[in-house]
């Protein structure tokens, strides 16, 4: 990371330390229970590979070397900081240079990087209790967190959160754990069976960041707003519907175009994972109908006013829409042209759905299938 005056835009080590210190304790389990949960999640992850590949008819193009890691909340924090640091490097370097050219920028940098590190740590501690699993596409390998050697990522299963939600929903632990693994394994299959997908996504993200002309103060203020919401530091009423998410800090037409394409791809990936885990579920998860109903109720009900404000600020509401819209797209396409017909979506970047086609699946079918058959 480029440094100005010896200071980074974000003190990443302090972010990890802060999040680790503030992270909420997980549900109470004995040491033997914890070992059994970890072992079961690993078994489910292995079993999910066969189920997902058979249902989707997608097979890894090369040897699948992406590891499955069962982690706690601090482990999730460390993994995500490593990924953020790598992915956001071009943007933060640009912001660093801009700040360094302002009067006093180098002096303020040392303080600003630490303040931002603390605030980012607060946000990560909040999010660390909400993620059940995650396929890290751009994960760099670290000493404690291995990643795929052939450009692959890693699959994270956050054991305390899975146990917390299964208890909250009062569902069968065995079934719920397998259901979660089916969703996350679908993400791993997407990237291991479609070798161009990772590079395509990375290219889109880097193009988006290259177009970013966000003032450092404005960008960091968004992080500060989220952290203050979490700490209860925002005045009552400020977390209304007119707030802006961090993702919405886009100005140029080129950025909006790229963001539209990224939104479509993420909707496809998330919706496909939801569709697959529900499609596989009845055969291998006896209580899948109960789990899906209770889980959907939990999503729809949301949480506190504070949680809703943070979701909007961090763009998490958009992610929930991606699950819903993407799943509708996948279901409609499979109903029209079958699974093999749907799988043409993975042929190349040109066969990915547009944002408009996610809302109108018949348009994607007409474009891709007519072109292929003409």
mmCIF file of C-alpha atoms in Angstrom:
data_model
loop_
_atom_site.group_PDB
_atom_site.id
_atom_site.type_symbol
_atom_site.label_atom_id
_atom_site.label_comp_id
_atom_site.label_asym_id
_atom_site.label_seq_id
_atom_site.Cartn_x
_atom_site.Cartn_y
_atom_site.Cartn_z
ATOM 1 C CA UNK A 1 0.000 0.000 0.000
ATOM 2 C CA UNK A 2 1.324 3.391 -0.997
ATOM 3 C CA UNK A 3 2.092 5.493 2.036
ATOM 4 C CA UNK A 4 2.162 9.250 2.401
ATOM 5 C CA UNK A 5 4.156 10.419 5.363
ATOM 6 C CA UNK A 6 4.332 6.822 6.592
ATOM 7 C CA UNK A 7 0.556 6.567 7.113
ATOM 8 C CA UNK A 8 -2.057 4.466 5.340
ATOM 9 C CA UNK A 9 -5.601 5.545 4.602
ATOM 10 C CA UNK A 10 -6.793 2.685 6.806
ATOM 11 C CA UNK A 11 -4.867 1.099 9.661
ATOM 12 C CA UNK A 12 -5.834 -2.454 8.790
ATOM 13 C CA UNK A 13 -4.151 -4.053 11.796
ATOM 14 C CA UNK A 14 -6.034 -1.715 14.094
ATOM 15 C CA UNK A 15 -9.279 -2.577 12.287
ATOM 16 C CA UNK A 16 -8.699 -6.275 13.022
ATOM 17 C CA UNK A 17 -7.741 -5.584 16.641
ATOM 18 C CA UNK A 18 -10.784 -3.370 17.182
ATOM 19 C CA UNK A 19 -13.221 -5.806 15.624
ATOM 20 C CA UNK A 20 -11.763 -8.731 17.550
ATOM 21 C CA UNK A 21 -12.058 -6.819 20.804
ATOM 22 C CA UNK A 22 -15.669 -5.736 20.152
ATOM 23 C CA UNK A 23 -17.036 -8.884 18.534
ATOM 24 C CA UNK A 24 -19.996 -10.369 20.351
ATOM 25 C CA UNK A 25 -19.516 -13.764 21.971
ATOM 26 C CA UNK A 26 -21.155 -16.615 20.137
ATOM 27 C CA UNK A 27 -23.747 -19.016 21.559
ATOM 28 C CA UNK A 28 -22.687 -21.108 24.499
ATOM 29 C CA UNK A 29 -21.421 -24.543 23.543
ATOM 30 C CA UNK A 30 -19.106 -26.954 25.294
ATOM 31 C CA UNK A 31 -15.705 -27.799 23.865
ATOM 32 C CA UNK A 32 -16.937 -31.211 22.768
ATOM 33 C CA UNK A 33 -20.013 -29.651 21.142
ATOM 34 C CA UNK A 34 -17.808 -27.166 19.293
ATOM 35 C CA UNK A 35 -15.608 -29.950 17.924
ATOM 36 C CA UNK A 36 -18.669 -31.907 16.810
ATOM 37 C CA UNK A 37 -20.172 -28.847 15.079
ATOM 38 C CA UNK A 38 -16.948 -28.129 13.194
ATOM 39 C CA UNK A 39 -16.639 -31.757 12.113
ATOM 40 C CA UNK A 40 -20.254 -31.867 10.944
ATOM 41 C CA UNK A 41 -19.923 -28.658 8.926
ATOM 42 C CA UNK A 42 -16.858 -30.070 7.179
ATOM 43 C CA UNK A 43 -18.743 -33.281 6.353
ATOM 44 C CA UNK A 44 -21.680 -31.285 5.014
ATOM 45 C CA UNK A 45 -19.358 -29.145 2.891
ATOM 46 C CA UNK A 46 -17.876 -32.270 1.300
ATOM 47 C CA UNK A 47 -21.295 -33.854 0.769
ATOM 48 C CA UNK A 48 -22.634 -30.628 -0.734
ATOM 49 C CA UNK A 49 -20.107 -30.796 -3.574
ATOM 50 C CA UNK A 50 -21.702 -33.920 -5.027
ATOM 51 C CA UNK A 51 -25.275 -32.693 -4.470
ATOM 52 C CA UNK A 52 -24.673 -29.296 -6.075
ATOM 53 C CA UNK A 53 -22.731 -30.599 -9.053
ATOM 54 C CA UNK A 54 -25.337 -33.267 -9.795
ATOM 55 C CA UNK A 55 -28.203 -30.769 -9.627
ATOM 56 C CA UNK A 56 -26.526 -27.946 -11.570
ATOM 57 C CA UNK A 57 -24.597 -30.187 -14.008
ATOM 58 C CA UNK A 58 -21.583 -27.934 -13.426
ATOM 59 C CA UNK A 59 -18.186 -29.551 -12.925
ATOM 60 C CA UNK A 60 -14.882 -27.874 -11.990
ATOM 61 C CA UNK A 61 -12.840 -27.015 -15.078
ATOM 62 C CA UNK A 62 -9.586 -27.804 -13.272
ATOM 63 C CA UNK A 63 -8.558 -29.290 -9.969
ATOM 64 C CA UNK A 64 -10.555 -27.641 -7.196
ATOM 65 C CA UNK A 65 -8.003 -26.555 -4.608
ATOM 66 C CA UNK A 66 -10.168 -24.051 -2.748
ATOM 67 C CA UNK A 67 -10.141 -24.883 0.968
ATOM 68 C CA UNK A 68 -13.175 -25.028 3.250
ATOM 69 C CA UNK A 69 -12.511 -23.188 6.512
ATOM 70 C CA UNK A 70 -14.806 -23.376 9.522
ATOM 71 C CA UNK A 71 -14.116 -20.143 11.388
ATOM 72 C CA UNK A 72 -15.297 -18.154 14.373
ATOM 73 C CA UNK A 73 -16.234 -14.477 14.224
ATOM 74 C CA UNK A 74 -12.677 -13.123 14.653
ATOM 75 C CA UNK A 75 -11.558 -15.521 11.927
ATOM 76 C CA UNK A 76 -14.186 -14.094 9.596
ATOM 77 C CA UNK A 77 -12.933 -10.581 10.395
ATOM 78 C CA UNK A 78 -9.313 -11.450 9.602
ATOM 79 C CA UNK A 79 -10.270 -13.112 6.332
ATOM 80 C CA UNK A 80 -12.368 -10.176 5.178
ATOM 81 C CA UNK A 81 -9.801 -7.553 6.108
ATOM 82 C CA UNK A 82 -7.249 -9.425 3.995
ATOM 83 C CA UNK A 83 -9.681 -9.464 1.074
ATOM 84 C CA UNK A 84 -10.720 -5.817 1.453
ATOM 85 C CA UNK A 85 -7.120 -4.698 1.677
ATOM 86 C CA UNK A 86 -6.261 -6.420 -1.586
ATOM 87 C CA UNK A 87 -9.367 -5.475 -3.539
ATOM 88 C CA UNK A 88 -9.514 -1.819 -2.450
ATOM 89 C CA UNK A 89 -5.805 -1.179 -2.892
ATOM 90 C CA UNK A 90 -6.105 0.822 -6.169
ATOM 91 C CA UNK A 91 -8.876 3.051 -4.799
ATOM 92 C CA UNK A 92 -7.137 3.726 -1.505
ATOM 93 C CA UNK A 93 -3.856 4.487 -3.271
ATOM 94 C CA UNK A 94 -5.648 7.075 -5.401
ATOM 95 C CA UNK A 95 -7.313 8.595 -2.335
ATOM 96 C CA UNK A 96 -3.989 8.518 -0.509
ATOM 97 C CA UNK A 97 -2.302 10.521 -3.239
ATOM 98 C CA UNK A 98 -5.096 13.066 -3.279
ATOM 99 C CA UNK A 99 -4.970 13.511 0.477
ATOM 100 C CA UNK A 100 -1.188 13.784 0.426
ATOM 101 C CA UNK A 101 -1.377 16.723 -1.985
ATOM 102 C CA UNK A 102 -3.559 18.752 0.385
ATOM 103 C CA UNK A 103 -2.015 21.021 3.030
ATOM 104 C CA UNK A 104 -1.328 19.031 6.168
ATOM 105 C CA UNK A 105 -2.421 15.794 4.503
ATOM 106 C CA UNK A 106 0.665 13.847 5.517
ATOM 107 C CA UNK A 107 0.354 14.928 9.142
ATOM 108 C CA UNK A 108 -3.361 14.182 9.292
ATOM 109 C CA UNK A 109 -2.816 10.829 7.624
ATOM 110 C CA UNK A 110 -1.331 9.146 10.673
ATOM 111 C CA UNK A 111 -4.300 10.112 12.812
ATOM 112 C CA UNK A 112 -6.895 9.560 10.074
ATOM 113 C CA UNK A 113 -5.714 6.049 9.282
ATOM 114 C CA UNK A 114 -6.059 4.995 12.895
ATOM 115 C CA UNK A 115 -9.452 6.630 13.310
ATOM 116 C CA UNK A 116 -10.701 4.911 10.164
ATOM 117 C CA UNK A 117 -9.204 1.627 11.349
ATOM 118 C CA UNK A 118 -11.179 1.840 14.592
ATOM 119 C CA UNK A 119 -14.389 2.730 12.786
ATOM 120 C CA UNK A 120 -13.973 -0.025 10.216
ATOM 121 C CA UNK A 121 -13.289 -2.436 13.049
ATOM 122 C CA UNK A 122 -16.583 -1.430 14.676
ATOM 123 C CA UNK A 123 -18.458 -2.200 11.472
ATOM 124 C CA UNK A 124 -16.733 -5.541 10.988
ATOM 125 C CA UNK A 125 -17.540 -6.570 14.539
ATOM 126 C CA UNK A 126 -21.206 -5.817 13.809
ATOM 127 C CA UNK A 127 -21.240 -7.743 10.525
ATOM 128 C CA UNK A 128 -19.270 -10.682 11.893
ATOM 129 C CA UNK A 129 -22.288 -11.922 13.844
ATOM 130 C CA UNK A 130 -24.582 -11.881 10.789
ATOM 131 C CA UNK A 131 -22.761 -13.880 8.098
ATOM 132 C CA UNK A 132 -23.445 -17.626 7.971
ATOM 133 C CA UNK A 133 -21.039 -18.470 5.185
ATOM 134 C CA UNK A 134 -19.069 -16.797 2.433
ATOM 135 C CA UNK A 135 -17.122 -17.771 -0.654
ATOM 136 C CA UNK A 136 -14.175 -15.390 -0.818
ATOM 137 C CA UNK A 137 -13.467 -14.993 -4.498
ATOM 138 C CA UNK A 138 -10.441 -12.708 -4.234
ATOM 139 C CA UNK A 139 -8.952 -14.040 -1.025
ATOM 140 C CA UNK A 140 -5.174 -13.753 -0.698
ATOM 141 C CA UNK A 141 -3.530 -16.576 1.206
ATOM 142 C CA UNK A 142 -2.194 -15.704 4.656
ATOM 143 C CA UNK A 143 -0.301 -17.695 7.249
ATOM 144 C CA UNK A 144 -3.490 -18.532 9.157
ATOM 145 C CA UNK A 145 -5.969 -18.496 6.262
ATOM 146 C CA UNK A 146 -5.021 -20.607 3.228
ATOM 147 C CA UNK A 147 -6.541 -19.990 -0.193
ATOM 148 C CA UNK A 148 -6.578 -21.808 -3.507
ATOM 149 C CA UNK A 149 -3.196 -21.943 -5.211
ATOM 150 C CA UNK A 150 -4.608 -21.736 -8.733
ATOM 151 C CA UNK A 151 -6.263 -18.362 -8.309
ATOM 152 C CA UNK A 152 -9.144 -19.783 -6.313
ATOM 153 C CA UNK A 153 -10.544 -18.371 -3.130
ATOM 154 C CA UNK A 154 -11.733 -20.036 0.032
ATOM 155 C CA UNK A 155 -15.062 -21.089 1.469
ATOM 156 C CA UNK A 156 -15.801 -19.786 4.968
ATOM 157 C CA UNK A 157 -18.437 -21.275 7.267
ATOM 158 C CA UNK A 158 -18.982 -19.150 10.390
ATOM 159 C CA UNK A 159 -19.870 -21.787 12.967
ATOM 160 C CA UNK A 160 -21.115 -19.532 15.846
ATOM 161 C CA UNK A 161 -23.526 -17.724 13.539
ATOM 162 C CA UNK A 162 -24.917 -20.923 12.060
ATOM 163 C CA UNK A 163 -25.576 -22.286 15.554
ATOM 164 C CA UNK A 164 -27.114 -18.985 16.661
ATOM 165 C CA UNK A 165 -29.578 -18.871 13.751
ATOM 166 C CA UNK A 166 -30.560 -22.539 13.953
ATOM 167 C CA UNK A 167 -31.405 -22.022 17.626
ATOM 168 C CA UNK A 168 -33.225 -18.775 16.936
ATOM 169 C CA UNK A 169 -35.350 -20.414 14.223
ATOM 170 C CA UNK A 170 -35.792 -23.595 16.284
ATOM 171 C CA UNK A 171 -34.996 -25.896 13.351
ATOM 172 C CA UNK A 172 -33.149 -29.201 13.155
ATOM 173 C CA UNK A 173 -29.412 -28.429 13.438
ATOM 174 C CA UNK A 174 -28.320 -31.220 11.068
ATOM 175 C CA UNK A 175 -30.705 -30.066 8.351
ATOM 176 C CA UNK A 176 -29.975 -26.366 8.741
ATOM 177 C CA UNK A 177 -26.210 -26.847 8.592
ATOM 178 C CA UNK A 178 -26.457 -28.876 5.398
ATOM 179 C CA UNK A 179 -28.859 -26.296 3.907
ATOM 180 C CA UNK A 180 -26.347 -23.500 4.547
ATOM 181 C CA UNK A 181 -23.517 -25.571 3.066
ATOM 182 C CA UNK A 182 -25.534 -26.181 -0.099
ATOM 183 C CA UNK A 183 -25.838 -22.429 -0.668
ATOM 184 C CA UNK A 184 -22.163 -21.709 -0.095
ATOM 185 C CA UNK A 185 -20.990 -24.717 -2.080
ATOM 186 C CA UNK A 186 -23.019 -23.433 -5.024
ATOM 187 C CA UNK A 187 -20.916 -20.272 -4.980
ATOM 188 C CA UNK A 188 -17.727 -22.302 -4.975
ATOM 189 C CA UNK A 189 -19.018 -24.409 -7.874
ATOM 190 C CA UNK A 190 -19.884 -21.278 -9.839
ATOM 191 C CA UNK A 191 -16.298 -20.085 -9.760
ATOM 192 C CA UNK A 192 -14.519 -23.428 -10.091
ATOM 193 C CA UNK A 193 -16.708 -24.576 -12.992
ATOM 194 C CA UNK A 194 -16.584 -21.225 -14.816
ATOM 195 C CA UNK A 195 -12.868 -20.337 -14.969
ATOM 196 C CA UNK A 196 -13.349 -16.949 -16.648
ATOM 197 C CA UNK A 197 -15.838 -15.689 -14.053
ATOM 198 C CA UNK A 198 -13.319 -14.637 -11.412
ATOM 199 C CA UNK A 199 -11.173 -12.623 -13.832
ATOM 200 C CA UNK A 200 -14.266 -11.041 -15.344
ATOM 201 C CA UNK A 201 -15.563 -9.903 -11.969
ATOM 202 C CA UNK A 202 -12.167 -8.633 -10.883
ATOM 203 C CA UNK A 203 -11.847 -6.690 -14.113
ATOM 204 C CA UNK A 204 -15.243 -5.071 -13.621
ATOM 205 C CA UNK A 205 -14.467 -4.146 -10.014
ATOM 206 C CA UNK A 206 -11.085 -2.677 -10.888
ATOM 207 C CA UNK A 207 -12.648 -0.700 -13.749
ATOM 208 C CA UNK A 208 -15.206 0.642 -11.301
ATOM 209 C CA UNK A 209 -12.513 1.639 -8.815
ATOM 210 C CA UNK A 210 -10.401 3.238 -11.558
ATOM 211 C CA UNK A 211 -13.338 5.509 -12.415
ATOM 212 C CA UNK A 212 -13.870 6.513 -8.793
ATOM 213 C CA UNK A 213 -13.227 10.156 -8.040
ATOM 214 C CA UNK A 214 -14.523 10.149 -4.488
ATOM 215 C CA UNK A 215 -13.110 12.776 -2.217
ATOM 216 C CA UNK A 216 -11.326 10.968 0.649
ATOM 217 C CA UNK A 217 -13.197 12.996 3.242
ATOM 218 C CA UNK A 218 -16.565 12.029 1.737
ATOM 219 C CA UNK A 219 -15.683 8.348 1.503
ATOM 220 C CA UNK A 220 -14.405 8.160 5.061
ATOM 221 C CA UNK A 221 -17.417 10.112 6.272
ATOM 222 C CA UNK A 222 -19.658 7.288 5.021
ATOM 223 C CA UNK A 223 -17.689 4.821 7.126
ATOM 224 C CA UNK A 224 -17.878 7.232 10.042
ATOM 225 C CA UNK A 225 -21.662 7.556 9.683
ATOM 226 C CA UNK A 226 -22.055 3.801 9.799
ATOM 227 C CA UNK A 227 -19.794 3.494 12.820
ATOM 228 C CA UNK A 228 -21.654 6.276 14.634
ATOM 229 C CA UNK A 229 -24.959 4.568 13.908
ATOM 230 C CA UNK A 230 -23.578 1.403 15.438
ATOM 231 C CA UNK A 231 -22.348 3.264 18.492
ATOM 232 C CA UNK A 232 -25.599 5.181 18.867
ATOM 233 C CA UNK A 233 -23.805 8.409 18.043
ATOM 234 C CA UNK A 234 -26.154 9.666 15.354
ATOM 235 C CA UNK A 235 -28.956 11.982 16.362
ATOM 236 C CA UNK A 236 -32.444 10.472 16.482
ATOM 237 C CA UNK A 237 -34.102 10.511 13.067
ATOM 238 C CA UNK A 238 -30.977 10.782 10.926
ATOM 239 C CA UNK A 239 -31.201 7.173 9.782
ATOM 240 C CA UNK A 240 -34.154 7.869 7.467
ATOM 241 C CA UNK A 241 -34.910 6.636 3.980
ATOM 242 C CA UNK A 242 -33.047 9.531 2.396
ATOM 243 C CA UNK A 243 -29.641 8.274 3.496
ATOM 244 C CA UNK A 244 -27.048 7.059 1.021
ATOM 245 C CA UNK A 245 -25.122 3.808 1.016
ATOM 246 C CA UNK A 246 -21.370 3.582 0.542
ATOM 247 C CA UNK A 247 -22.004 1.853 -2.786
ATOM 248 C CA UNK A 248 -24.048 4.843 -3.966
ATOM 249 C CA UNK A 249 -20.975 7.079 -3.986
ATOM 250 C CA UNK A 250 -20.826 6.905 -7.760
ATOM 251 C CA UNK A 251 -20.773 9.927 -10.003
ATOM 252 C CA UNK A 252 -19.789 9.088 -13.571
ATOM 253 C CA UNK A 253 -21.968 7.445 -16.242
ATOM 254 C CA UNK A 254 -19.210 4.856 -16.716
ATOM 255 C CA UNK A 255 -19.426 3.908 -13.027
ATOM 256 C CA UNK A 256 -23.191 3.584 -13.151
ATOM 257 C CA UNK A 257 -22.902 1.343 -16.193
ATOM 258 C CA UNK A 258 -20.329 -0.896 -14.506
ATOM 259 C CA UNK A 259 -22.371 -0.994 -11.298
ATOM 260 C CA UNK A 260 -25.402 -2.094 -13.298
ATOM 261 C CA UNK A 261 -23.449 -4.997 -14.767
ATOM 262 C CA UNK A 262 -22.060 -5.964 -11.363
ATOM 263 C CA UNK A 263 -25.526 -5.842 -9.820
ATOM 264 C CA UNK A 264 -26.818 -8.186 -12.525
ATOM 265 C CA UNK A 265 -23.983 -10.670 -12.001
ATOM 266 C CA UNK A 266 -24.340 -10.656 -8.222
ATOM 267 C CA UNK A 267 -28.109 -11.119 -8.545
ATOM 268 C CA UNK A 268 -27.460 -14.112 -10.797
ATOM 269 C CA UNK A 269 -24.922 -15.679 -8.418
ATOM 270 C CA UNK A 270 -26.988 -15.159 -5.266
ATOM 271 C CA UNK A 271 -30.266 -16.175 -6.880
ATOM 272 C CA UNK A 272 -28.680 -19.269 -8.402
ATOM 273 C CA UNK A 273 -27.384 -20.320 -4.974
ATOM 274 C CA UNK A 274 -30.826 -19.876 -3.412
ATOM 275 C CA UNK A 275 -32.458 -21.807 -6.253
ATOM 276 C CA UNK A 276 -29.970 -24.671 -5.981
ATOM 277 C CA UNK A 277 -30.191 -25.102 -2.230
ATOM 278 C CA UNK A 278 -33.989 -25.214 -2.443
ATOM 279 C CA UNK A 279 -33.854 -27.552 -5.441
ATOM 280 C CA UNK A 280 -31.457 -29.984 -3.790
ATOM 281 C CA UNK A 281 -33.063 -29.558 -0.389
ATOM 282 C CA UNK A 282 -36.116 -31.856 -0.615
ATOM 283 C CA UNK A 283 -33.939 -34.864 -1.450
ATOM 284 C CA UNK A 284 -31.337 -34.398 1.286
ATOM 285 C CA UNK A 285 -32.789 -31.941 3.843
ATOM 286 C CA UNK A 286 -36.025 -33.421 5.222
ATOM 287 C CA UNK A 287 -37.180 -30.216 6.906
ATOM 288 C CA UNK A 288 -36.213 -27.840 4.085
ATOM 289 C CA UNK A 289 -39.745 -26.396 3.733
ATOM 290 C CA UNK A 290 -39.841 -25.427 7.408
ATOM 291 C CA UNK A 291 -36.320 -23.988 7.268
ATOM 292 C CA UNK A 292 -37.047 -21.909 4.164
ATOM 293 C CA UNK A 293 -40.303 -20.534 5.579
ATOM 294 C CA UNK A 294 -38.757 -19.534 8.903
ATOM 295 C CA UNK A 295 -35.636 -18.127 7.260
ATOM 296 C CA UNK A 296 -37.671 -16.022 4.822
ATOM 297 C CA UNK A 297 -39.743 -14.697 7.723
ATOM 298 C CA UNK A 298 -36.533 -13.763 9.501
ATOM 299 C CA UNK A 299 -35.271 -11.894 6.411
ATOM 300 C CA UNK A 300 -38.585 -10.106 5.863
ATOM 301 C CA UNK A 301 -39.006 -9.117 9.490
ATOM 302 C CA UNK A 302 -35.604 -7.444 9.560
ATOM 303 C CA UNK A 303 -34.277 -6.177 12.838
ATOM 304 C CA UNK A 304 -34.158 -3.015 14.864
ATOM 305 C CA UNK A 305 -34.281 0.493 13.489
ATOM 306 C CA UNK A 306 -30.524 0.700 14.011
ATOM 307 C CA UNK A 307 -29.955 -2.502 12.068
ATOM 308 C CA UNK A 308 -32.132 -1.235 9.219
ATOM 309 C CA UNK A 309 -30.159 2.031 9.078
ATOM 310 C CA UNK A 310 -26.871 0.163 8.884
ATOM 311 C CA UNK A 311 -28.198 -2.165 6.211
ATOM 312 C CA UNK A 312 -29.100 0.803 4.046
ATOM 313 C CA UNK A 313 -25.836 2.610 4.663
ATOM 314 C CA UNK A 314 -23.745 -0.455 3.873
ATOM 315 C CA UNK A 315 -25.848 -1.452 0.876
ATOM 316 C CA UNK A 316 -27.082 -4.687 2.495
ATOM 317 C CA UNK A 317 -30.673 -4.003 1.429
ATOM 318 C CA UNK A 318 -29.484 -4.295 -2.158
ATOM 319 C CA UNK A 319 -28.004 -7.705 -1.372
ATOM 320 C CA UNK A 320 -31.351 -8.940 -0.061
ATOM 321 C CA UNK A 321 -33.009 -7.794 -3.293
ATOM 322 C CA UNK A 322 -30.349 -9.683 -5.236
ATOM 323 C CA UNK A 323 -31.374 -12.953 -3.563
ATOM 324 C CA UNK A 324 -35.021 -12.387 -4.453
ATOM 325 C CA UNK A 325 -34.645 -11.016 -7.991
ATOM 326 C CA UNK A 326 -31.915 -13.454 -8.970
ATOM 327 C CA UNK A 327 -33.817 -16.489 -7.733
ATOM 328 C CA UNK A 328 -36.868 -15.439 -9.759
ATOM 329 C CA UNK A 329 -34.676 -15.076 -12.855
ATOM 330 C CA UNK A 330 -33.086 -18.517 -12.477
ATOM 331 C CA UNK A 331 -36.413 -20.216 -11.771
ATOM 332 C CA UNK A 332 -38.116 -18.600 -14.782
ATOM 333 C CA UNK A 333 -35.268 -19.494 -17.166
ATOM 334 C CA UNK A 334 -35.058 -23.112 -15.984
ATOM 335 C CA UNK A 335 -38.823 -23.459 -16.397
ATOM 336 C CA UNK A 336 -38.556 -22.208 -19.988
ATOM 337 C CA UNK A 337 -35.394 -23.920 -21.274
ATOM 338 C CA UNK A 338 -34.334 -26.423 -18.607
ATOM 339 C CA UNK A 339 -31.108 -26.595 -16.617
ATOM 340 C CA UNK A 340 -28.884 -27.133 -19.640
ATOM 341 C CA UNK A 341 -30.509 -24.162 -21.323
ATOM 342 C CA UNK A 342 -29.976 -22.044 -18.247
ATOM 343 C CA UNK A 343 -26.325 -23.094 -18.083
ATOM 344 C CA UNK A 344 -25.653 -21.198 -21.286
ATOM 345 C CA UNK A 345 -25.445 -18.234 -18.946
ATOM 346 C CA UNK A 346 -21.931 -19.430 -18.045
ATOM 347 C CA UNK A 347 -20.666 -19.514 -21.676
ATOM 348 C CA UNK A 348 -18.965 -16.103 -21.664
ATOM 349 C CA UNK A 349 -19.372 -12.571 -20.284
ATOM 350 C CA UNK A 350 -21.639 -11.870 -23.271
ATOM 351 C CA UNK A 351 -24.184 -14.446 -22.093
ATOM 352 C CA UNK A 352 -24.488 -13.044 -18.590
ATOM 353 C CA UNK A 353 -27.855 -11.359 -18.012
ATOM 354 C CA UNK A 354 -28.119 -7.602 -17.971
ATOM 355 C CA UNK A 355 -29.775 -5.811 -15.091
ATOM 356 C CA UNK A 356 -32.893 -5.377 -17.255
ATOM 357 C CA UNK A 357 -32.903 -9.085 -18.153
ATOM 358 C CA UNK A 358 -32.776 -10.080 -14.497
ATOM 359 C CA UNK A 359 -36.187 -8.405 -14.215
ATOM 360 C CA UNK A 360 -37.367 -9.867 -17.554
ATOM 361 C CA UNK A 361 -35.957 -13.414 -17.913
ATOM 362 C CA UNK A 362 -37.780 -13.983 -21.215
ATOM 363 C CA UNK A 363 -35.636 -11.267 -22.783
ATOM 364 C CA UNK A 364 -32.470 -13.154 -21.820
ATOM 365 C CA UNK A 365 -33.888 -16.400 -23.221
ATOM 366 C CA UNK A 366 -34.772 -14.660 -26.473
ATOM 367 C CA UNK A 367 -31.354 -13.020 -26.817
ATOM 368 C CA UNK A 368 -29.128 -15.962 -25.893
ATOM 369 C CA UNK A 369 -31.109 -18.868 -27.315
ATOM 370 C CA UNK A 370 -32.208 -17.240 -30.522
ATOM 371 C CA UNK A 371 -28.646 -16.110 -31.203
ATOM 372 C CA UNK A 372 -27.308 -19.608 -30.527
ATOM 373 C CA UNK A 373 -29.966 -21.251 -32.733
ATOM 374 C CA UNK A 374 -29.797 -18.805 -35.647
#
